[in-house]
Coordinates of C-alpha atoms in Angstrom, one line a residue:
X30 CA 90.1 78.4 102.3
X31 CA 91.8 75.0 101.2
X32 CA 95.2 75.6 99.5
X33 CA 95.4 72.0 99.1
X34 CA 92.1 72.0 97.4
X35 CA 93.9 73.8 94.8
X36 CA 97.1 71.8 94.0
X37 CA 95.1 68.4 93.9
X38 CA 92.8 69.8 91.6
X39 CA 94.9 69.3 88.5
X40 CA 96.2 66.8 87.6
X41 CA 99.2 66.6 83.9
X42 CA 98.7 63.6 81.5
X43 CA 102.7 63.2 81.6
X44 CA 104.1 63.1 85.0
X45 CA 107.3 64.2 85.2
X46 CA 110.7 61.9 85.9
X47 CA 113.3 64.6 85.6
X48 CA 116.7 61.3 86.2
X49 CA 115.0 60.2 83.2
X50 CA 114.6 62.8 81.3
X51 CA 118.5 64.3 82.0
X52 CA 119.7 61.0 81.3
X53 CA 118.0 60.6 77.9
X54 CA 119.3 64.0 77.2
X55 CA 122.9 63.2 77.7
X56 CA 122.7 60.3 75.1
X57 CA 121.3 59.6 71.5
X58 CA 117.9 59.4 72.4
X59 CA 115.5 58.8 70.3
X60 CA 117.8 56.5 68.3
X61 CA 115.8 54.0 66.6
X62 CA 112.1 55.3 64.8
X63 CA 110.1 53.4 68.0
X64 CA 111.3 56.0 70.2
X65 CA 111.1 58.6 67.8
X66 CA 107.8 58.4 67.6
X67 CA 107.1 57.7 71.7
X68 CA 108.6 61.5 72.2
X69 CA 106.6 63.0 69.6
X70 CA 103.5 61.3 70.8
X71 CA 104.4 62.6 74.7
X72 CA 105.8 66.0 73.6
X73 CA 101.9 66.6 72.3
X74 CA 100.4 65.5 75.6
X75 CA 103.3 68.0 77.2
X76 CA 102.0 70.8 75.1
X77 CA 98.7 70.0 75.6
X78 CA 99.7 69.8 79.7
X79 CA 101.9 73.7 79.2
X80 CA 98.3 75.1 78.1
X81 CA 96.7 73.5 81.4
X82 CA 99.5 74.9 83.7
X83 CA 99.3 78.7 82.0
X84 CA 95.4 78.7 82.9
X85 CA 95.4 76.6 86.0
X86 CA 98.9 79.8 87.5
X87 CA 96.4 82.5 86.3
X88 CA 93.7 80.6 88.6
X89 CA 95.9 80.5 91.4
X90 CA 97.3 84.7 90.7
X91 CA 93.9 85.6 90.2
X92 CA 92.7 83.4 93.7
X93 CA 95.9 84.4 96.1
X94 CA 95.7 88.4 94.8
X95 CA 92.2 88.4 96.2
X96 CA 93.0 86.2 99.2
X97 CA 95.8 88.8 99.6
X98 CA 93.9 91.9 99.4
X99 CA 91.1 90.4 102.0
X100 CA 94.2 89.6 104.6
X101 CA 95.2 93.6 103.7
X102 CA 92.3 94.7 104.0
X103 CA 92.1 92.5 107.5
X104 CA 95.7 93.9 108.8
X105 CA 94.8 97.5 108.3
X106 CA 91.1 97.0 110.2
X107 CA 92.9 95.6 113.1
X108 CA 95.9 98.5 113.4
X109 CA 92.5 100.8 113.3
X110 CA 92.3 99.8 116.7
X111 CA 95.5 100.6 117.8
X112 CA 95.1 104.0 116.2
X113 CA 91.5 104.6 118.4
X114 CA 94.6 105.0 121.3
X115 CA 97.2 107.1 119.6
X116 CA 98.7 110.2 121.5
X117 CA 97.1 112.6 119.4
X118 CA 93.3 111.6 120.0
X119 CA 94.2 112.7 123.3
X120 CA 95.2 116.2 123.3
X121 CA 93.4 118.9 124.3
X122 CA 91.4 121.0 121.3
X123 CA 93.2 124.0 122.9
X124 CA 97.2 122.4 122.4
X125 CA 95.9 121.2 119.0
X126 CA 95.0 124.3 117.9
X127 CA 98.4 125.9 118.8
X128 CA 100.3 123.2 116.6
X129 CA 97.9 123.7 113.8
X130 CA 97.9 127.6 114.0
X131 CA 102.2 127.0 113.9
X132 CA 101.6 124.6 110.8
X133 CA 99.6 127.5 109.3
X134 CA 102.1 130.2 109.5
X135 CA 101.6 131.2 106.1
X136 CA 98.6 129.0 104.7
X137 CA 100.5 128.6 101.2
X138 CA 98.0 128.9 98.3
X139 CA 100.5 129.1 95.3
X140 CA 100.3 127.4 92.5
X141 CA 97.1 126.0 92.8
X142 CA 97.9 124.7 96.6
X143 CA 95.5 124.1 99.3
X144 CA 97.0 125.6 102.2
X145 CA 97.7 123.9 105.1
X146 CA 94.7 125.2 106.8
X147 CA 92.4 123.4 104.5
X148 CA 94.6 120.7 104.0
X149 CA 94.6 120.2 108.1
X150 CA 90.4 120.4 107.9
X151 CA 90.6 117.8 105.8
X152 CA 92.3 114.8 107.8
X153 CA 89.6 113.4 109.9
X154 CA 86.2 115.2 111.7
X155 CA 87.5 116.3 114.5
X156 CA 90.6 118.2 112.7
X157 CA 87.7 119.7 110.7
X158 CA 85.7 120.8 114.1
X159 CA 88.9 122.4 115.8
X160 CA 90.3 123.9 112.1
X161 CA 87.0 125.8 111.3
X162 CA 86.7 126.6 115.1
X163 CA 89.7 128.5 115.3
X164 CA 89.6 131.4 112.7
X165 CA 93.4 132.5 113.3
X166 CA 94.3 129.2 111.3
X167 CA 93.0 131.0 108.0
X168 CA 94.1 134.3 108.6
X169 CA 97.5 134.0 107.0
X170 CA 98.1 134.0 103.4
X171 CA 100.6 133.5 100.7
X172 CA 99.5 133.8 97.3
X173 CA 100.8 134.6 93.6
X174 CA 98.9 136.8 91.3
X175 CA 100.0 135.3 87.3
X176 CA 100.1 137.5 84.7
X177 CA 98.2 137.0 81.5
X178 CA 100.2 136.0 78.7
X179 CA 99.7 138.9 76.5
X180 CA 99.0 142.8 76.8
X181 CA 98.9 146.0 75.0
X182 CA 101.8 148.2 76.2
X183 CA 100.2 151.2 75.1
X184 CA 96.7 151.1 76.7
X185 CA 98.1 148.5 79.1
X186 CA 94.7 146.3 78.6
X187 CA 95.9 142.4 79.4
X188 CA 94.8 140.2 76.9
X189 CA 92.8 137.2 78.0
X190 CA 95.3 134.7 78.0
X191 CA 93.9 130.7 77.8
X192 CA 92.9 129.6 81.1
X193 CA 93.7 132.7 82.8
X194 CA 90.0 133.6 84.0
X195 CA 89.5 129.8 85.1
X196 CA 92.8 130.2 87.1
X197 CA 91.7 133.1 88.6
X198 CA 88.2 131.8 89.3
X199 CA 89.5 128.8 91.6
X200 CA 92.0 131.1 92.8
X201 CA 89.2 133.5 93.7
X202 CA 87.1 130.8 95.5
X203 CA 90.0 129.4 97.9
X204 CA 90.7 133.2 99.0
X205 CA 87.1 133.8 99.7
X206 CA 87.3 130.2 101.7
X207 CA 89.8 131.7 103.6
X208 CA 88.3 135.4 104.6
X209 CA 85.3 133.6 105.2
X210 CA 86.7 131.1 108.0
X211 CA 88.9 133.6 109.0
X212 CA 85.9 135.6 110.2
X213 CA 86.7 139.1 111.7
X214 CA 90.5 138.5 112.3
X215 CA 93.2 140.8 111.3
X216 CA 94.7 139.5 108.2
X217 CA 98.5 138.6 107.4
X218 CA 99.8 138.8 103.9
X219 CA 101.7 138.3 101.4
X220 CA 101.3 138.7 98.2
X221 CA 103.3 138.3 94.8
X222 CA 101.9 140.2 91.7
X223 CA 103.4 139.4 88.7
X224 CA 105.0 142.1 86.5
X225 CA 102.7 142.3 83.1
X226 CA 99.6 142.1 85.3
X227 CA 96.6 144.2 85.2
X228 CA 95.9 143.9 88.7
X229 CA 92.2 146.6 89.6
X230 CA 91.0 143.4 86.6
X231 CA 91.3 140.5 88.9
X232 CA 88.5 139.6 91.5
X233 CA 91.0 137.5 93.4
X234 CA 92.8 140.3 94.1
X235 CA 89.8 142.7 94.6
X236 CA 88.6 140.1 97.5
X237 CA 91.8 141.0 99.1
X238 CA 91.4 144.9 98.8
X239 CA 87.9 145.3 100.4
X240 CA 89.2 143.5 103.0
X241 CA 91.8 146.0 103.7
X242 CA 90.5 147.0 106.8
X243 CA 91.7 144.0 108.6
X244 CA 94.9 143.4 107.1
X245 CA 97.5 143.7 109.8
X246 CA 101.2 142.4 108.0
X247 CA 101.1 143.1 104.2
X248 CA 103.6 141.8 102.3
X249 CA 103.9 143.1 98.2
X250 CA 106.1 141.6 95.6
X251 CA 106.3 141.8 91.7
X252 CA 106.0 145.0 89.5
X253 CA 103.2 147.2 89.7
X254 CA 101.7 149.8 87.3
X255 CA 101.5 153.5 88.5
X256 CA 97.4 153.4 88.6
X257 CA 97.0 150.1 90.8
X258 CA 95.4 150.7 93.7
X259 CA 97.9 148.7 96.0
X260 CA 100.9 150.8 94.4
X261 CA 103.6 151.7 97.1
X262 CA 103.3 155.4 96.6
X263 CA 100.1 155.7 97.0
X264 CA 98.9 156.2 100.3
X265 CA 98.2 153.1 102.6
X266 CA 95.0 152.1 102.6
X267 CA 92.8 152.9 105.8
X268 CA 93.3 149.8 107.9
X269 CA 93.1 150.0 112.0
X270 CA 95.2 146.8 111.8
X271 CA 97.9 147.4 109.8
X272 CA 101.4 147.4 111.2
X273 CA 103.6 146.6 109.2
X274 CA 103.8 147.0 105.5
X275 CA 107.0 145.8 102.9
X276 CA 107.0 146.1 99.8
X277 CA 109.6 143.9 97.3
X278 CA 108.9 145.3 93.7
X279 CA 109.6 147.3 90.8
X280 CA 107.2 149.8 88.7
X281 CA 106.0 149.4 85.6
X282 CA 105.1 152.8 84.0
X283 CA 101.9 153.1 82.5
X284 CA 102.6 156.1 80.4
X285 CA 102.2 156.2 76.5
X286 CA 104.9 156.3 74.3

């Protein structure tokens, strides 16, 4: 690549002589009709000259951006190999697994989050190997149960509210990602039901619930309605695991009026 290559090959029919120029400004010039003419004949070659320079600097912008995005593209290749001895290509599956299971202390799924489990399996390969490897990474969960938008309060039948069964549906396909890689190990979790939520309706939660065998730490917030299965005053559902329940809610009577 010739930068010269590119300044050479243009050349403007008026060459500019800036003393000149500055000293005809600072006087009559043109005075007499001869020179009156002489600017108006080189002020069309200068126009014609200001049309050449616009194409010939979006020429050069279009040439250097490439050239720019090659020597990029170059620079980040070469710190590649630097990377192939970073620190953390080094350690041990076993120590990365303990910082990844203390990353995944609660695996946050809310609001239409990953979780840093999955979010961890999907860095590089290896991250991958060791995340799916290790199933106590995706035995944690924090997730939020929305209410739909609308209900009846007298048969207490939720509406479908726009978007709310595609919400659910996603929802339901991370949690089943997550008792799937999480294999056979006691579950911690916590969980935030929204009041105005019919909750037996909802498969994401019903994925939870027949895996209530395993849970181990339950954690239940938001209002609940007197016939939902997970409703405090019922009695616990049979779990080996569980050792510790807490519930943060408020009761929503079901009750016609």
């Amino acid at each position: 690549m010739s930068y010269r290559n590119h300044d050479e090959s243009f050349r403007p029919s008026v060459e500019s002589d800036n003393t000149t120029l500055i000293e005809n400004l600072r006087t009559w010039y043109p005075a007499t009709v001869g020179e009156l003419s002489g600017v108006m004949g080189t002020l069309e070659l200068v126009q014609d000259d200001i049309v050449d320079y616009d194409a010939k600097l979006e020429q050069l912008h279009s040439f250097y951006n490439a050239d720019l995005a090659r020597l990029r593209s170059e620079y980040q290749t070469k710190r590649h190999y630097t990377e192939l001895l970073s620190a953390i290509r080094r350690l041990p599956n076993e120590i990365l697994c303990q910082i990844f299971l203390y990353c995944c202390a609660e695996n946050d799924i809310r609001n239409g989050k990953p979780g840093e489990a999955l979010t961890l399996s999907s860095v590089c390969t290896r991250f991958r190997e060791v995340a799916i490897s290790y199933p106590a990474l995706w035995s944690n969960l924090t997730a939020f149960f929305p209410a739909a938008e609308d209900y009846d309060y007298h048969t207490w039948e939720a509406t479908d509210a726009p978007g709310l069964h595609e919400q659910d549906t996603k929802l339901s396909s991370l949690i089943q990602l997550y008792l799937d890689r999480s294999k056979d190990r006691p579950l911690t979790l916590d969980l935030n039901i929204e009041e105005r939520y019919q909750l037996p309706d909802r498969p994401s939660v019903q994925l939870l619930t027949r895996e209530s065998n395993r849970w181990k730490h339950l954690v239940l917030r938001g209002g609940f309605s007197d016939s939902d299965p997970l409703h405090p005053s019922r009695e616990p559902l049979p779990s080996p695991s569980l050792e510790s329940v807490e519930f943060r809610y408020w009761v929503i009577s079901c009750a016609n009026t």
